[in-house]
Coordinates of C-alpha atoms and ligand atoms in Angstrom, one line a residue:
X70 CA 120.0 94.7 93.0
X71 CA 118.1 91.7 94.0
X72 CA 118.9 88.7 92.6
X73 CA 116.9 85.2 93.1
X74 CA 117.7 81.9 92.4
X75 CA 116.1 78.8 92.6
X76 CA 115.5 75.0 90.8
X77 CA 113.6 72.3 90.9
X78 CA 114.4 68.4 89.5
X79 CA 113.5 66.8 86.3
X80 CA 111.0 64.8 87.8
X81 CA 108.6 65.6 84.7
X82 CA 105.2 67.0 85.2
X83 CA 104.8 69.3 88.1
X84 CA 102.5 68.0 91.1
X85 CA 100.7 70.5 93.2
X86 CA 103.3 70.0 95.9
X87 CA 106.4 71.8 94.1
X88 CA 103.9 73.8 92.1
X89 CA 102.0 75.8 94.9
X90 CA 104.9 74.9 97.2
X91 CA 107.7 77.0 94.8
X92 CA 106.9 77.2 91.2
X93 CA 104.0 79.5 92.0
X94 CA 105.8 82.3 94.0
X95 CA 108.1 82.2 91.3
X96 CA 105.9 83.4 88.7
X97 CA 104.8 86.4 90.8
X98 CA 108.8 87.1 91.5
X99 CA 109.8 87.2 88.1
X100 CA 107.8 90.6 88.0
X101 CA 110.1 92.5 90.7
X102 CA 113.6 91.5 90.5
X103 CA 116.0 89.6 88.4
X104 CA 115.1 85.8 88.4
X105 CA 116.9 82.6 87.3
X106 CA 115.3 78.8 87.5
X107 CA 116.7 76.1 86.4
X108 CA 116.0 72.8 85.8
X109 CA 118.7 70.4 87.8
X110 CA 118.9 67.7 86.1
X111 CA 122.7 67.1 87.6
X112 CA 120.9 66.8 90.9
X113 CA 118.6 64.1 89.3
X114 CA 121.3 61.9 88.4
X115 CA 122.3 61.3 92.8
X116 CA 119.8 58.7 93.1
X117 CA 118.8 56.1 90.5
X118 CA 116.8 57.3 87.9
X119 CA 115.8 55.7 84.4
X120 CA 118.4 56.9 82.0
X121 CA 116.1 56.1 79.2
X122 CA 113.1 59.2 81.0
X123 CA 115.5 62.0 82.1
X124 CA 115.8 63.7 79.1
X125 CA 112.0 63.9 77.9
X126 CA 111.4 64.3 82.0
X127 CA 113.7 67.7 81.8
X128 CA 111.7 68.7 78.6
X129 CA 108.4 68.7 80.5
X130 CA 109.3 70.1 83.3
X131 CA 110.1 73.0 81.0
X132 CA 106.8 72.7 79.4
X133 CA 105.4 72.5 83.5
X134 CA 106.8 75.9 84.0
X135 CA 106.7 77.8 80.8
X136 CA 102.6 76.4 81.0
X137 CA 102.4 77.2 84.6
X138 CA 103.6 80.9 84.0
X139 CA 107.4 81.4 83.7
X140 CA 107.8 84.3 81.4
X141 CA 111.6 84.2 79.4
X142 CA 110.6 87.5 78.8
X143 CA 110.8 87.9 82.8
X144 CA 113.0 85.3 83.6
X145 CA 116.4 83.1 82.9
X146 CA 115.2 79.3 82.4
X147 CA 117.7 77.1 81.8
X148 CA 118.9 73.5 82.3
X149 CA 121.6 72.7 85.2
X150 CA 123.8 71.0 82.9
X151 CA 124.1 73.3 79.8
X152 CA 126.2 75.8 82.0
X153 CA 129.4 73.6 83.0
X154 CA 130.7 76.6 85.4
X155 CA 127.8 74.5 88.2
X156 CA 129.7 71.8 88.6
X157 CA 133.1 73.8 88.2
X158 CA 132.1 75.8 91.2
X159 CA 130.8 72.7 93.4
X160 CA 134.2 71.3 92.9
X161 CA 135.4 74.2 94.7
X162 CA 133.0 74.4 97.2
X163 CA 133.8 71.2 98.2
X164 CA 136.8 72.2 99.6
X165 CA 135.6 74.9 101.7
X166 CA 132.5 72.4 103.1
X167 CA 132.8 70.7 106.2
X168 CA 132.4 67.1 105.7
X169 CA 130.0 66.8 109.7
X170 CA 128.3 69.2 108.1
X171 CA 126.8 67.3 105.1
X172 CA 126.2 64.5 107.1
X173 CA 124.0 66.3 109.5
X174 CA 121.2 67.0 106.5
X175 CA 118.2 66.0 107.4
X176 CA 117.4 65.0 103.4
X177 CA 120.9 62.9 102.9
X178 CA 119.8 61.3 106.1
X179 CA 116.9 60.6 104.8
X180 CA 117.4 59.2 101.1
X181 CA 120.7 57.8 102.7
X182 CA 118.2 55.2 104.9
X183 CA 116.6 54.0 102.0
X184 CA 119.9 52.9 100.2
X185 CA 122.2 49.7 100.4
X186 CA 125.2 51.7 99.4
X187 CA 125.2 56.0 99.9
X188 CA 127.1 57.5 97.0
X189 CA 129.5 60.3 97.2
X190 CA 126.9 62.5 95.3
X191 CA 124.5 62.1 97.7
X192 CA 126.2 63.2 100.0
X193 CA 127.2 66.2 97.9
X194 CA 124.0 67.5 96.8
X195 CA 124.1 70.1 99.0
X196 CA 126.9 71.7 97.6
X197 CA 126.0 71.4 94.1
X198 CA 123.3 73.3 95.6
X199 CA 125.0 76.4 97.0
X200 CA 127.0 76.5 93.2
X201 CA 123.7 77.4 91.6
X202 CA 122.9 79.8 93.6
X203 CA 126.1 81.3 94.3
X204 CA 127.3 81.2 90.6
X205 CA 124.6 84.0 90.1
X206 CA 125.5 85.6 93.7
X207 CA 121.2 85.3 94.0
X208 CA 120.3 86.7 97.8
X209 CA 116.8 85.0 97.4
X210 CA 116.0 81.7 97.3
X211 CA 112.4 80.5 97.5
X212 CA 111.7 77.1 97.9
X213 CA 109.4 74.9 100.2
X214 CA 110.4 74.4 103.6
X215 CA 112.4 70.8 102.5
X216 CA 114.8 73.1 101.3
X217 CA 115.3 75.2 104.2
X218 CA 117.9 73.5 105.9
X219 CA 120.4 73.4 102.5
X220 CA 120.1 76.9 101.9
X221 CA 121.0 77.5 105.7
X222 CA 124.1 75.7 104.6
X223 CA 124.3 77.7 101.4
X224 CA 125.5 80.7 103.7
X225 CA 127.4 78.9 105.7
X226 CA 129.6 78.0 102.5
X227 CA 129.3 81.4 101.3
X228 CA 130.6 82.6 104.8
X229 CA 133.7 79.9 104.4
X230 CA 134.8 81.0 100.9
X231 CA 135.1 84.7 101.7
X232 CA 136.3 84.6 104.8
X233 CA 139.5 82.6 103.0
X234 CA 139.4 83.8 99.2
X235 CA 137.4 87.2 99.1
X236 CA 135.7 89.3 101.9
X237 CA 132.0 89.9 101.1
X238 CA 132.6 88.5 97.1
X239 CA 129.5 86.2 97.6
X240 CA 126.2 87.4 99.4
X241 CA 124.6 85.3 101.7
X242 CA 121.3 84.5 100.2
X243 CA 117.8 84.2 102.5
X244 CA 115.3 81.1 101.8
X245 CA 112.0 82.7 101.1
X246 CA 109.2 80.3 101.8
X247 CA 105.5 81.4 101.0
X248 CA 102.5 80.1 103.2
X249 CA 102.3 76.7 101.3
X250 CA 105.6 75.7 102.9
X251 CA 104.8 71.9 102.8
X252 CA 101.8 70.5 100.8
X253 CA 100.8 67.0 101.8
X254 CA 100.4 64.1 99.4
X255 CA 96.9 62.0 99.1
X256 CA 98.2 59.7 102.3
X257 CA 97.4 62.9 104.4
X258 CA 101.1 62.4 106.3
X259 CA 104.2 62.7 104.1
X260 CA 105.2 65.7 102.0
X261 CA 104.1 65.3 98.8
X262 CA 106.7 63.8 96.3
X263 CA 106.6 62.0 93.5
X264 CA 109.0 59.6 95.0
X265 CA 106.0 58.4 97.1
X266 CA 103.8 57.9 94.8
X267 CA 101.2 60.5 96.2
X268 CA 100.7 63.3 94.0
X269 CA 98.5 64.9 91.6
X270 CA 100.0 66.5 88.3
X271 CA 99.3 69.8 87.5
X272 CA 98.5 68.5 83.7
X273 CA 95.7 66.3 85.2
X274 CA 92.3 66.6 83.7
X275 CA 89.0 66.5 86.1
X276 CA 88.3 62.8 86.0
X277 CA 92.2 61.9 86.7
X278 CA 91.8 64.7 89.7
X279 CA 89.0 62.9 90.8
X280 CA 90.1 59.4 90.4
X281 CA 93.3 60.5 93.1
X282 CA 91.2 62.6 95.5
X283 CA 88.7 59.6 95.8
X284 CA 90.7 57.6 98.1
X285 CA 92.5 60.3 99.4
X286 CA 93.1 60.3 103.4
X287 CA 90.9 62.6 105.4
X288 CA 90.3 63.5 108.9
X289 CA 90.9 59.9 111.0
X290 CA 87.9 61.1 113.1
X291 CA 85.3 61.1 110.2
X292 CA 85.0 57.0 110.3
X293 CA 81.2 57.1 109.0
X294 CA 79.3 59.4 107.2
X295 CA 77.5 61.2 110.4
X296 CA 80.5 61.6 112.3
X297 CA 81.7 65.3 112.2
X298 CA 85.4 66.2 111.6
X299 CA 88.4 68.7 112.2
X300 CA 88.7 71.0 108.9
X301 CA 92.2 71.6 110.5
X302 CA 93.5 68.0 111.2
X303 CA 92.1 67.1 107.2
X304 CA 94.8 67.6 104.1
X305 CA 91.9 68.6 101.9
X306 CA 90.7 71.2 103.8
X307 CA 94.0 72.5 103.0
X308 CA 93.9 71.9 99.5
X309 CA 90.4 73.8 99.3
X310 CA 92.2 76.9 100.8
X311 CA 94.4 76.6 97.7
X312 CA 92.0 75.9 94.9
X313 CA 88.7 76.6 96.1
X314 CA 87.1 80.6 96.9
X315 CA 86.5 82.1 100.6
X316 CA 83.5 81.1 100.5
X317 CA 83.4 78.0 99.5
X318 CA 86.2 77.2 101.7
X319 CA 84.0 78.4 104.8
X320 CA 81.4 76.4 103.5
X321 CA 83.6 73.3 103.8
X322 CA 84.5 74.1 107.3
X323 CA 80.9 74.2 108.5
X324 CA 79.8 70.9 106.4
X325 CA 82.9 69.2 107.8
X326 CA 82.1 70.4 111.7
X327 CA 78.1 69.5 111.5
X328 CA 78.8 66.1 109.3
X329 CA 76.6 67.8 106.8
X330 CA 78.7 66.7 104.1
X331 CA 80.8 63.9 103.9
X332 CA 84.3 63.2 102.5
X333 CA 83.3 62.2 98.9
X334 CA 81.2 65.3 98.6
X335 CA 83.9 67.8 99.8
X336 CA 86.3 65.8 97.7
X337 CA 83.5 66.3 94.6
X338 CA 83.6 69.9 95.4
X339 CA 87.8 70.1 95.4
X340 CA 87.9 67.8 92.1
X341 CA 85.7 70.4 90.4
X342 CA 87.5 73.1 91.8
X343 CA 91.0 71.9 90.9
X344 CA 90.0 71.3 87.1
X345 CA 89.1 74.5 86.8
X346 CA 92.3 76.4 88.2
X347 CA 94.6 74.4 86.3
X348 CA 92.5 74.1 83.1
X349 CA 94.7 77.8 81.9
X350 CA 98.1 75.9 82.8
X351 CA 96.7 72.9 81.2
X352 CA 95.7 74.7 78.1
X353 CA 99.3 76.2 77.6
X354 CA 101.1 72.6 78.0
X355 CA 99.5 71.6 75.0
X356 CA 100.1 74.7 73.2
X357 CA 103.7 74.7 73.6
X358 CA 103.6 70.7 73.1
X359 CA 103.0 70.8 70.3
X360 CA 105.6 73.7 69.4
X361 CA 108.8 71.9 71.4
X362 CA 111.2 73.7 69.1
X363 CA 110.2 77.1 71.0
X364 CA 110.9 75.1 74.4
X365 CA 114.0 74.0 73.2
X366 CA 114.8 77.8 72.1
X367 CA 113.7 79.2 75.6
X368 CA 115.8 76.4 76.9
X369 CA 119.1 77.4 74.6
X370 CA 118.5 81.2 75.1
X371 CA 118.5 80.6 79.1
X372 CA 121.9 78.8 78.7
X373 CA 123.5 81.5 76.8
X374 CA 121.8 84.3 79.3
X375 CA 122.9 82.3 82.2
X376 CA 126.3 81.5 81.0
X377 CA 127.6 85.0 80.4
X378 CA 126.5 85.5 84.3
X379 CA 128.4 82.5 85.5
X380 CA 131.6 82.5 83.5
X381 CA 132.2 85.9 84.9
X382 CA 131.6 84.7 88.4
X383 CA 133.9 81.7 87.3
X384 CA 137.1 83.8 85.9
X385 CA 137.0 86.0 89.5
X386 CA 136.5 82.7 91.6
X387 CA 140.0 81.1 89.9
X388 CA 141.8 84.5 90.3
X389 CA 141.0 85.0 93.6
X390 CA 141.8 81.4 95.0
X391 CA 145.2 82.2 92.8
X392 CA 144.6 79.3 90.0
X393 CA 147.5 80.4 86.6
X394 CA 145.3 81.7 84.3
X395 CA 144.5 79.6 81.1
X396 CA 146.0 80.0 78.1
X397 CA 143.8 82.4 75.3
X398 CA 142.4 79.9 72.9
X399 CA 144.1 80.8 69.6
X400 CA 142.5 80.0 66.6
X401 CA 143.3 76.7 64.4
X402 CA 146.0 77.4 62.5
X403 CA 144.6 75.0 59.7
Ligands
TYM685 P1 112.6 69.7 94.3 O1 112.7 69.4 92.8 O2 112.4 68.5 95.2 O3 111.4 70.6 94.6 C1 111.3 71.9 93.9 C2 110.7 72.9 94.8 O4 109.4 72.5 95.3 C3 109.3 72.5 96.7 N1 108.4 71.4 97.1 C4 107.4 71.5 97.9 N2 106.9 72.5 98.6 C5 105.8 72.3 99.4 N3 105.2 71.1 99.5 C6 105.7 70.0 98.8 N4 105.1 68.8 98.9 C7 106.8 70.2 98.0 N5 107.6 69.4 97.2 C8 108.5 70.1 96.6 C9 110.7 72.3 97.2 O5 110.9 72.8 98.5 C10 111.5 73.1 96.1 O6 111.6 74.4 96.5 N6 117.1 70.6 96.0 C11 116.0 71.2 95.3 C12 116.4 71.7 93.9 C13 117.5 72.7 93.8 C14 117.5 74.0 94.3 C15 118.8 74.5 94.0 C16 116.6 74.8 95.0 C17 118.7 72.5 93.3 N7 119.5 73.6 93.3 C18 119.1 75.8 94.3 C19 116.9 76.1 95.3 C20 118.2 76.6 95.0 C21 114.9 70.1 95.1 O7 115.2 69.0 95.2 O8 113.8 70.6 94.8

């Protein structure tokens, strides 16, 4: 049986980037094998975040994914920290985890840079990381190619554990990245994050979309109107080969070579194009807005799927590593 895992932070709305990047190929795996996604909001908490947002920021990233086409008829959707076995079995893993070998992440590097004093749980995300997937034993993990690097480490824990506790007891799961492995943000040069500052929701309506794409970085080369540009060296060339048809996308090939149109009109012509594939996702946020006690019930009957999964993963993880079984919990005698 294939299993596949994967999760994605509480960072509130979905932007294109984790949407087309991830959330996407998620909704057309839920219809083959056995999926859980969950929302990490235990991961959130390793850099500073506004205590006062994260817990309406998890509730829409629910409403993000149930709006952009996560099925809990076809899925398991849960929050990180409603099943305690994750942070259980990251406890364990960190004593199987080479210490060199956190250190070595290009993302701890990274967020490390930008702060006065790195925290321990920085430094650990990782292996919070290989927890979730592991608890579930997943084999498939499909994420954006940021997240390449931390599943590579994912086997490598999964290789440590059994080769000490249990031969072959966790599987060594495969990163599955689809062809938008890393969507650009409006600067045209990082990754597109939230953390920068340069995304677009998926929630937005057409004059928001066009208000971003308006000063949105294009092809350097294009510095006046009647100079022609590079399709290829141009981030919304690539965003038209998301959003826009075939044709239209040839169409802004040839208008960008031959300076027939210039940047504002392609961008008109992505704007338009943009409102109209995510007016369905937008539709179906406000539709279960205005119902959040059916999120909240997705959100509970996730837990509860994912928990039975995990606890039984649990109870074989402490026999094997020879922890004294805990007592039964008897009833109050009151
Ligand atoms: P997060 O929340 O940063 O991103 C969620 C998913 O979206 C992908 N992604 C992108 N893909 C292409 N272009 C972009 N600009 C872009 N931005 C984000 C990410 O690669 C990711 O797949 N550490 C993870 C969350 C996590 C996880 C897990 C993932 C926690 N536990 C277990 C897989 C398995 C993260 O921060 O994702």
């Amino acid at each position: 049986m294939i299993r596949v895992f994967s999760g994605i932070q509480p960072s509130g709305e979905l932007h294109i980037g984790n949407y087309l990047g991830a959330v996407k190929h998620w909704v057309g795996l839920q219809d083959e094998y056995e999926c859980f996604f969950c929302i990490v909001d235990y991961h959130a908490i390793t850099q500073d975040y506004d205590v006062d947002a994260l817990e309406s920021h998890t509730f829409d990233m629910a409403v993000s994914l149930l709006a952009a086409g996560l099925d809990p008829g076809k899925c398991v959707l849960f929050v990180q920290s409603h099943v305690l076995e994750h942070t259980e079995l990251a406890w364990v893993f960190t004593t199987v985890t080479p210490l060199g070998e956190l250190e070595r992440m290009t993302q701890f590097k990274e967020k490390a840079q930008r702060q006065e004093s790195v925290l321990a749980g920085l430094l650990n995300y990782p292996v919070l990381q290989a927890a979730d997937v592991l608890l579930y034993k997943a084999n498939r993990v499909p994420v954006g190619e940021d997240q390449v690097q931390h599943v590579e480490l994912i086997r490598e824990i999964a290789r440590k554990w059994n080769t000490r506790y249990g031969q072959d007891f966790f599987p060594e799961p495969h990163a599955q990245v689809g062809r938008a492995r890393r969507i650009l943000g409006l600067d045209g040069q990082s990754k597109m994050s939230k953390s920068l500052g340069n995304t677009i929701g998926i929630l937005e309506e057409l004059d928001g979309i066009w208000e971003l794409l308006r000063p949105a970085v294009t092809d350097p080369a294009r510095v006046t109107r009647k100079d022609p540009g590079t399709p290829e060296m141009c981030n919304l060339y690539a965003l038209h080969q998301q959003f826009s048809p075939a044709y239209t996308v040839e169409e802004v090939a040839n208008k960008c070579r031959t300076a027939g149109w210039g940047c504002l009109d392609c961008k008109r012509v992505l704007a338009d194009n943009m409102a109209v594939a995510l007016a369905p996702i937008r539709e179906r946020a406000a539709e279960l807005r205005a119902r959040p006690e059916r999120v909240q019930e997705v959100l509970e009957s996730g837990a509860e799927r994912a928990r039975s999964v995990a606890r039984e993963t649990m109870r074989e993880v402490r026999e094997r590593m020879g922890l004294l079984s805990a007592p039964q919990a008897t009833p109050s005698e009151t």
